[in-house]
PDB file of C-alpha atoms in Angstrom:
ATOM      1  CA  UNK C 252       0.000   0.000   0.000  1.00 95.00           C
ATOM      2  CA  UNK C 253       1.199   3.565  -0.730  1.00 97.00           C
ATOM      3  CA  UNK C 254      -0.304   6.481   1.545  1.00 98.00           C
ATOM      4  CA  UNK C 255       0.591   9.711  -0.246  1.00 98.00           C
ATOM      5  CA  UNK C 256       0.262  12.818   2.118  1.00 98.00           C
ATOM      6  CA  UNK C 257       0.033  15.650   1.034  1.00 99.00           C
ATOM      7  CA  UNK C 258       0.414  19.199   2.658  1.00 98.00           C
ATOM      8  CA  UNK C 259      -1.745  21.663   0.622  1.00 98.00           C
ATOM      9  CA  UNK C 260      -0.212  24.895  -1.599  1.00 98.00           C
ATOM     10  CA  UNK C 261       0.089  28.379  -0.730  1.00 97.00           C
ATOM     11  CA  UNK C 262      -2.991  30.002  -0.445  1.00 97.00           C
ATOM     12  CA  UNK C 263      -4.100  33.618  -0.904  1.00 96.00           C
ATOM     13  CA  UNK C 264      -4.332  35.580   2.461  1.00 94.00           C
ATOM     14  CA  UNK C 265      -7.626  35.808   3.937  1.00 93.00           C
ATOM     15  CA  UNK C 266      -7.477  39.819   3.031  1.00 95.00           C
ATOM     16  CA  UNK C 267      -7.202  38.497  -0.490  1.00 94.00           C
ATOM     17  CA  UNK C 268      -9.936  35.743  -0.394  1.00 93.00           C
ATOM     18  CA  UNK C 269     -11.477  34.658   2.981  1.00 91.00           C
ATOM     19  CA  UNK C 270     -11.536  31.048   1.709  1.00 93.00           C
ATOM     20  CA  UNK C 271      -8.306  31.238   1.387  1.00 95.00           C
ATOM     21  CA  UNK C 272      -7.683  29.509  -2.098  1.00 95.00           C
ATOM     22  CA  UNK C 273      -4.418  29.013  -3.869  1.00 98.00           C
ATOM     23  CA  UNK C 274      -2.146  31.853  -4.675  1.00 97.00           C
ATOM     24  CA  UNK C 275      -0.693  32.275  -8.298  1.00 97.00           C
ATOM     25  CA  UNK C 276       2.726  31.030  -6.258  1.00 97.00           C
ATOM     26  CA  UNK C 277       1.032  28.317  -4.500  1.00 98.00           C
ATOM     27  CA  UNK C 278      -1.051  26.942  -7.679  1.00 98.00           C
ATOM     28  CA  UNK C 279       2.471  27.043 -10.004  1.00 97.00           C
ATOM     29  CA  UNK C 280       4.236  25.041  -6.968  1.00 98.00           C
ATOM     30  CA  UNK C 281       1.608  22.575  -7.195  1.00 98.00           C
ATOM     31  CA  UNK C 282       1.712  22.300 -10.511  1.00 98.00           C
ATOM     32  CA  UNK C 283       5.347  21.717 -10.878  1.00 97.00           C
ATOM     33  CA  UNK C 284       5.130  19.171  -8.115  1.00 98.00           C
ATOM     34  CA  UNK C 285       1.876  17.081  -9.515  1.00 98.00           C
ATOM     35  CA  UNK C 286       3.723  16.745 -13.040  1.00 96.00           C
ATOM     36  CA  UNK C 287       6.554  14.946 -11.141  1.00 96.00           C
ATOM     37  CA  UNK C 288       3.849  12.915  -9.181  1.00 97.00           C
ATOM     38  CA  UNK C 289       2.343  12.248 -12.209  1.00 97.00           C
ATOM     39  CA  UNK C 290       5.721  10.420 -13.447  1.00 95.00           C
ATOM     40  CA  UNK C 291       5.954   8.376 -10.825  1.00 94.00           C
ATOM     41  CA  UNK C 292       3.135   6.486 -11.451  1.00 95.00           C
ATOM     42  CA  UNK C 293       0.952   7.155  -8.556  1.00 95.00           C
ATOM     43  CA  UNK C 294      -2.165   6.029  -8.534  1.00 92.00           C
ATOM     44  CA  UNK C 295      -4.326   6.455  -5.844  1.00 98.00           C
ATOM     45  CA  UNK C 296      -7.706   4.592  -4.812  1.00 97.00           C
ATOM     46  CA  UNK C 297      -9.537   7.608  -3.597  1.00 97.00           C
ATOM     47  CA  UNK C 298      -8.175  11.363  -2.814  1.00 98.00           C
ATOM     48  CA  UNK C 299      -9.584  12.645   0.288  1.00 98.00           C
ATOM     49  CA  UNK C 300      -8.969  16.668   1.121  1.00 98.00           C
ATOM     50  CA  UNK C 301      -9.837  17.916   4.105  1.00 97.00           C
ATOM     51  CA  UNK C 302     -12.780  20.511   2.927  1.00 97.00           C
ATOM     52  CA  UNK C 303     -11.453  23.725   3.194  1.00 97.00           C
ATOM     53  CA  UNK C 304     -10.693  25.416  -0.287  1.00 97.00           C
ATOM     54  CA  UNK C 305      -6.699  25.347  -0.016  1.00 98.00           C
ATOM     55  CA  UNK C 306      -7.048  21.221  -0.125  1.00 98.00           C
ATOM     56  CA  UNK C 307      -9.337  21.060  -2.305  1.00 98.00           C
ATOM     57  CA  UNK C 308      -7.483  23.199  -4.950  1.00 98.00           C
ATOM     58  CA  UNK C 309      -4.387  21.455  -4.418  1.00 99.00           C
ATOM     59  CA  UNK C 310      -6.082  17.857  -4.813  1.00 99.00           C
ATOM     60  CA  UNK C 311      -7.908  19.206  -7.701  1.00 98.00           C
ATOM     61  CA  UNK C 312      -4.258  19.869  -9.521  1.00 99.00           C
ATOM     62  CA  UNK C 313      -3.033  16.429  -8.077  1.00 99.00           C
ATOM     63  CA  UNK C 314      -6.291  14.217  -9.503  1.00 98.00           C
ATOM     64  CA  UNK C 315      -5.460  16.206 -12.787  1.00 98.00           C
ATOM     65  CA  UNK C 316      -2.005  15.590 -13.347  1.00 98.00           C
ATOM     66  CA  UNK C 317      -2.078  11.887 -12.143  1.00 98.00           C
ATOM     67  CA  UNK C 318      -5.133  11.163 -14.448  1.00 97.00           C
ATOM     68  CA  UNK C 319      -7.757  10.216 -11.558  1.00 97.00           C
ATOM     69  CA  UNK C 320     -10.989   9.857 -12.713  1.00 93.00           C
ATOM     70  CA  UNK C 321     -13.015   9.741  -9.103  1.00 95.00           C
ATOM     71  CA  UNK C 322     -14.288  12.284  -7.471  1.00 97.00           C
ATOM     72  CA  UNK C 323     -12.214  14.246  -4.845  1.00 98.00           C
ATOM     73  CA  UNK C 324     -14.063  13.215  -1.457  1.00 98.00           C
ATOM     74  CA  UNK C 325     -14.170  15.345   2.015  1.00 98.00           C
ATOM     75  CA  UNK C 326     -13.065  13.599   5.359  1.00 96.00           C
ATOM     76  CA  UNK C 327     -12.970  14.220   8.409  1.00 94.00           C
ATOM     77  CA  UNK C 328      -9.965  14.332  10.719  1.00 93.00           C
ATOM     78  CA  UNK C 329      -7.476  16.132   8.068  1.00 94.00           C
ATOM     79  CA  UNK C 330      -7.563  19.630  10.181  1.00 92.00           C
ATOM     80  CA  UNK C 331      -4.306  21.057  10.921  1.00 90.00           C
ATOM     81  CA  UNK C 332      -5.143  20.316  15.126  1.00 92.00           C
ATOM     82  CA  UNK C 333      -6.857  17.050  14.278  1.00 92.00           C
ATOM     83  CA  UNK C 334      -5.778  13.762  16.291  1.00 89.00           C
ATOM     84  CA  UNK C 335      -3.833  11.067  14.087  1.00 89.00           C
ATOM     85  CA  UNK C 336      -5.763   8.209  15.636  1.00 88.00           C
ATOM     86  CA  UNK C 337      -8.916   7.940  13.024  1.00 86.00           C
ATOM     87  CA  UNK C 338      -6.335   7.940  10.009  1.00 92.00           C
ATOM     88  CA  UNK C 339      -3.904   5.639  11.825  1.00 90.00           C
ATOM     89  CA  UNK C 340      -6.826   3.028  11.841  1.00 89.00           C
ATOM     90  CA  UNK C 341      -8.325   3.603   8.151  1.00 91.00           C
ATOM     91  CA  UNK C 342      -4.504   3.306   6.775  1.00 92.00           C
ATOM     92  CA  UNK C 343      -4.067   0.378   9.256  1.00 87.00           C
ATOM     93  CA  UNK C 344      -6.927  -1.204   8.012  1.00 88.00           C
ATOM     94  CA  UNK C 345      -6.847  -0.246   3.981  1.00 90.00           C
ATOM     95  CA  UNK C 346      -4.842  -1.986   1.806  1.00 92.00           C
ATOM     96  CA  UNK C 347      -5.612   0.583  -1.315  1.00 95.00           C
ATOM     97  CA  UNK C 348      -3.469   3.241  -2.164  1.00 97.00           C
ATOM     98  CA  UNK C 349      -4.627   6.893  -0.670  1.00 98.00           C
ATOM     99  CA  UNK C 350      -3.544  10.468  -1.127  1.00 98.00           C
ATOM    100  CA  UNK C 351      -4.653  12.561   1.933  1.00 98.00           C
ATOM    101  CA  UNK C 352      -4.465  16.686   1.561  1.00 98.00           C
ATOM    102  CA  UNK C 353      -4.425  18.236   4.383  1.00 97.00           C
ATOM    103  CA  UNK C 354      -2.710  20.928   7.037  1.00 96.00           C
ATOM    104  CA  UNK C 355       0.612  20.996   8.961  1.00 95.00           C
ATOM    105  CA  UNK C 356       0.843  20.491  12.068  1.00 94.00           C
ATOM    106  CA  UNK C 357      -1.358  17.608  11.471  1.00 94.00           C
ATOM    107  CA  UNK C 358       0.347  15.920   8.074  1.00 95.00           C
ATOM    108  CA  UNK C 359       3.565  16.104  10.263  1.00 94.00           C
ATOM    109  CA  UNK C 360       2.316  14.275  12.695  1.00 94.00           C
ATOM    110  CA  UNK C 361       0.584  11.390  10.642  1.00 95.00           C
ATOM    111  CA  UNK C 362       4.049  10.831   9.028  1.00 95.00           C
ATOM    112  CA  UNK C 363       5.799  10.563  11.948  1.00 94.00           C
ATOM    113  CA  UNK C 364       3.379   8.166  13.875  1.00 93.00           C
ATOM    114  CA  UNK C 365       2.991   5.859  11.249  1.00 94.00           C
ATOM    115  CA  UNK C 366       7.194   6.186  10.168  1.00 93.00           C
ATOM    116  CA  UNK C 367       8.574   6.531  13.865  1.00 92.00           C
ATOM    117  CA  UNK C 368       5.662   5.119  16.351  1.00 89.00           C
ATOM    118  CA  UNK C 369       5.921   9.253  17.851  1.00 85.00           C
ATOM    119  CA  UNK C 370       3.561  11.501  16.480  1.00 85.00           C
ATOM    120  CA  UNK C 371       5.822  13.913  18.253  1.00 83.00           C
ATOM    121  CA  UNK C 372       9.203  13.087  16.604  1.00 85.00           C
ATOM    122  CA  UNK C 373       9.096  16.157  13.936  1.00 77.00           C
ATOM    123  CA  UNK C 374      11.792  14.956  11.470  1.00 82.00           C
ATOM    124  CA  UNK C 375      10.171  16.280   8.037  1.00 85.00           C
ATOM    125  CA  UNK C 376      10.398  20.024   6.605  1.00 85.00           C
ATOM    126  CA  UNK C 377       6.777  19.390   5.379  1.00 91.00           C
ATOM    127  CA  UNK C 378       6.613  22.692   3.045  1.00 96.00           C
ATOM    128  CA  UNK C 379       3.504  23.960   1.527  1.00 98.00           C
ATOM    129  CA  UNK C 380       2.965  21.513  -1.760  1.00 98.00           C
ATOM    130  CA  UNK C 381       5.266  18.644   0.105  1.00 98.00           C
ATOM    131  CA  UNK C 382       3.471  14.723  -1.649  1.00 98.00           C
ATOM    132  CA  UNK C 383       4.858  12.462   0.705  1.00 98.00           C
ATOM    133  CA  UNK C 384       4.723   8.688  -0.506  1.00 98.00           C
ATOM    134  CA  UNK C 385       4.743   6.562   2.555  1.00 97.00           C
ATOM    135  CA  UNK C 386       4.924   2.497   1.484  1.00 97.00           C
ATOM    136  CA  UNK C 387       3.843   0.245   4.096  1.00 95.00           C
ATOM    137  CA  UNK C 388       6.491  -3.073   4.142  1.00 89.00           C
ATOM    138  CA  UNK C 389       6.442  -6.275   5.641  1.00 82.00           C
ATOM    139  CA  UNK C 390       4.857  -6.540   9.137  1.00 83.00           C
ATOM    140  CA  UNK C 391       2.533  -3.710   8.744  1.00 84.00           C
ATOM    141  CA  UNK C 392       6.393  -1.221   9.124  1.00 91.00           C
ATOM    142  CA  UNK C 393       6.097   2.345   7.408  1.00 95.00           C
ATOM    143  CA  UNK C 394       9.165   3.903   5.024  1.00 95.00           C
ATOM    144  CA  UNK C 395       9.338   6.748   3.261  1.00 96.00           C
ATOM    145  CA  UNK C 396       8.989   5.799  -0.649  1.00 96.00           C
ATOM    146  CA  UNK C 397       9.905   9.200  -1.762  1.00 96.00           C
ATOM    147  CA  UNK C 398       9.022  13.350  -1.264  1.00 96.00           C
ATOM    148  CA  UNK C 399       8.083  16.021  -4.204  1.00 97.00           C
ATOM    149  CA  UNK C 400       8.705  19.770  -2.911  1.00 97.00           C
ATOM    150  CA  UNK C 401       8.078  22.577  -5.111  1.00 96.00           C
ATOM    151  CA  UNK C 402      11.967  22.798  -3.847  1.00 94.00           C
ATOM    152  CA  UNK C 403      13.397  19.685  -5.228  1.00 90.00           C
ATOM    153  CA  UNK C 404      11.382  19.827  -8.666  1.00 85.00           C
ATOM    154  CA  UNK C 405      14.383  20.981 -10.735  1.00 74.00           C
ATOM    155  CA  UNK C 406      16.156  18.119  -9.268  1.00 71.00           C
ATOM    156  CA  UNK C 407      14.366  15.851 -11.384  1.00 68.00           C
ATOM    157  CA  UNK C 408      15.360  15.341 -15.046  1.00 64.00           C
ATOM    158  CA  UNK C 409      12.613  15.525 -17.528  1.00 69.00           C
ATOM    159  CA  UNK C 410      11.810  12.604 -19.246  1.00 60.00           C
ATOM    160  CA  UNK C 411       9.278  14.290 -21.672  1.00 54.00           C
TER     161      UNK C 411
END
């Protein structure tokens, strides 16, 4: 199973837009970084955001680039203050592939629970449009597959 998190883009300031919805910055950044997702095959089961219009943007861009033809789906517990435990169990329990947008502190957290066992252990610069693929091994054991930043894109040579 792959568990792609996924910390949402920039978004405008809520002067701006009080949604708060992508900024030009944050929607290129997420643009750069889905095309690289894209390439790497990913292929989630379902893409669950966690409602507010930041996440949704940014999985909107994501189910584009990566050719997903479900619908993007609202859940529960993706809030930046949200407790890891009701994602720890659906992961636990799922054996399909799942891309999760959501907030920092709370992406953060999930990663290092499921990587470390310590949801407090912050080890990951999580930056706005981070996809984290997490790959669960042998004996139910987390590792980190590999992680897109809007950073690291140039790092990757095209293939096109």
């Amino acid at each position: 199973m792959n568990l792609y998190l996924v910390r949402h883009a920039t978004a405008k300031s809520e002067f701006e837009d009080p949604l708060r919805g992508l900024s030009d910055e944050g929607r290129a950044d997420i643009e750069a970084v889905a095309e690289i997702v894209a390439r790497s095959g990913a292929v989630p089961v379902r893409i669950l955001q966690s409602g507010k219009k930041r996440a949704l943007e940014t999985a909107e861009v994501l189910a584009r680039h990566i050719g997903f033809n479900g619908a993007v789906e609202v859940a529960e517990g993706l809030d930046p203050m949200d407790l890891t435990d009701t994602w720890l169990e659906h992961v636990d329990a799922s054996d399909d592939d799942l891309m999760l947008v959501g907030h920092m502190p709370y992406m953060g957290k999930l990663a290092a629970q499921l990587t470390t066992g310590n949801k407090e252990r912050d080890f990951l610069e999580f930056a706005t449009a981070t996809v984290l693929c997490l790959k669960r091994g042998g004996r139910g054991a987390w590792y980190i597959g590999w992680m897109v930043t809007p950073e690291n894109c140039s790092l990757v040579p095209d293939t096109a």
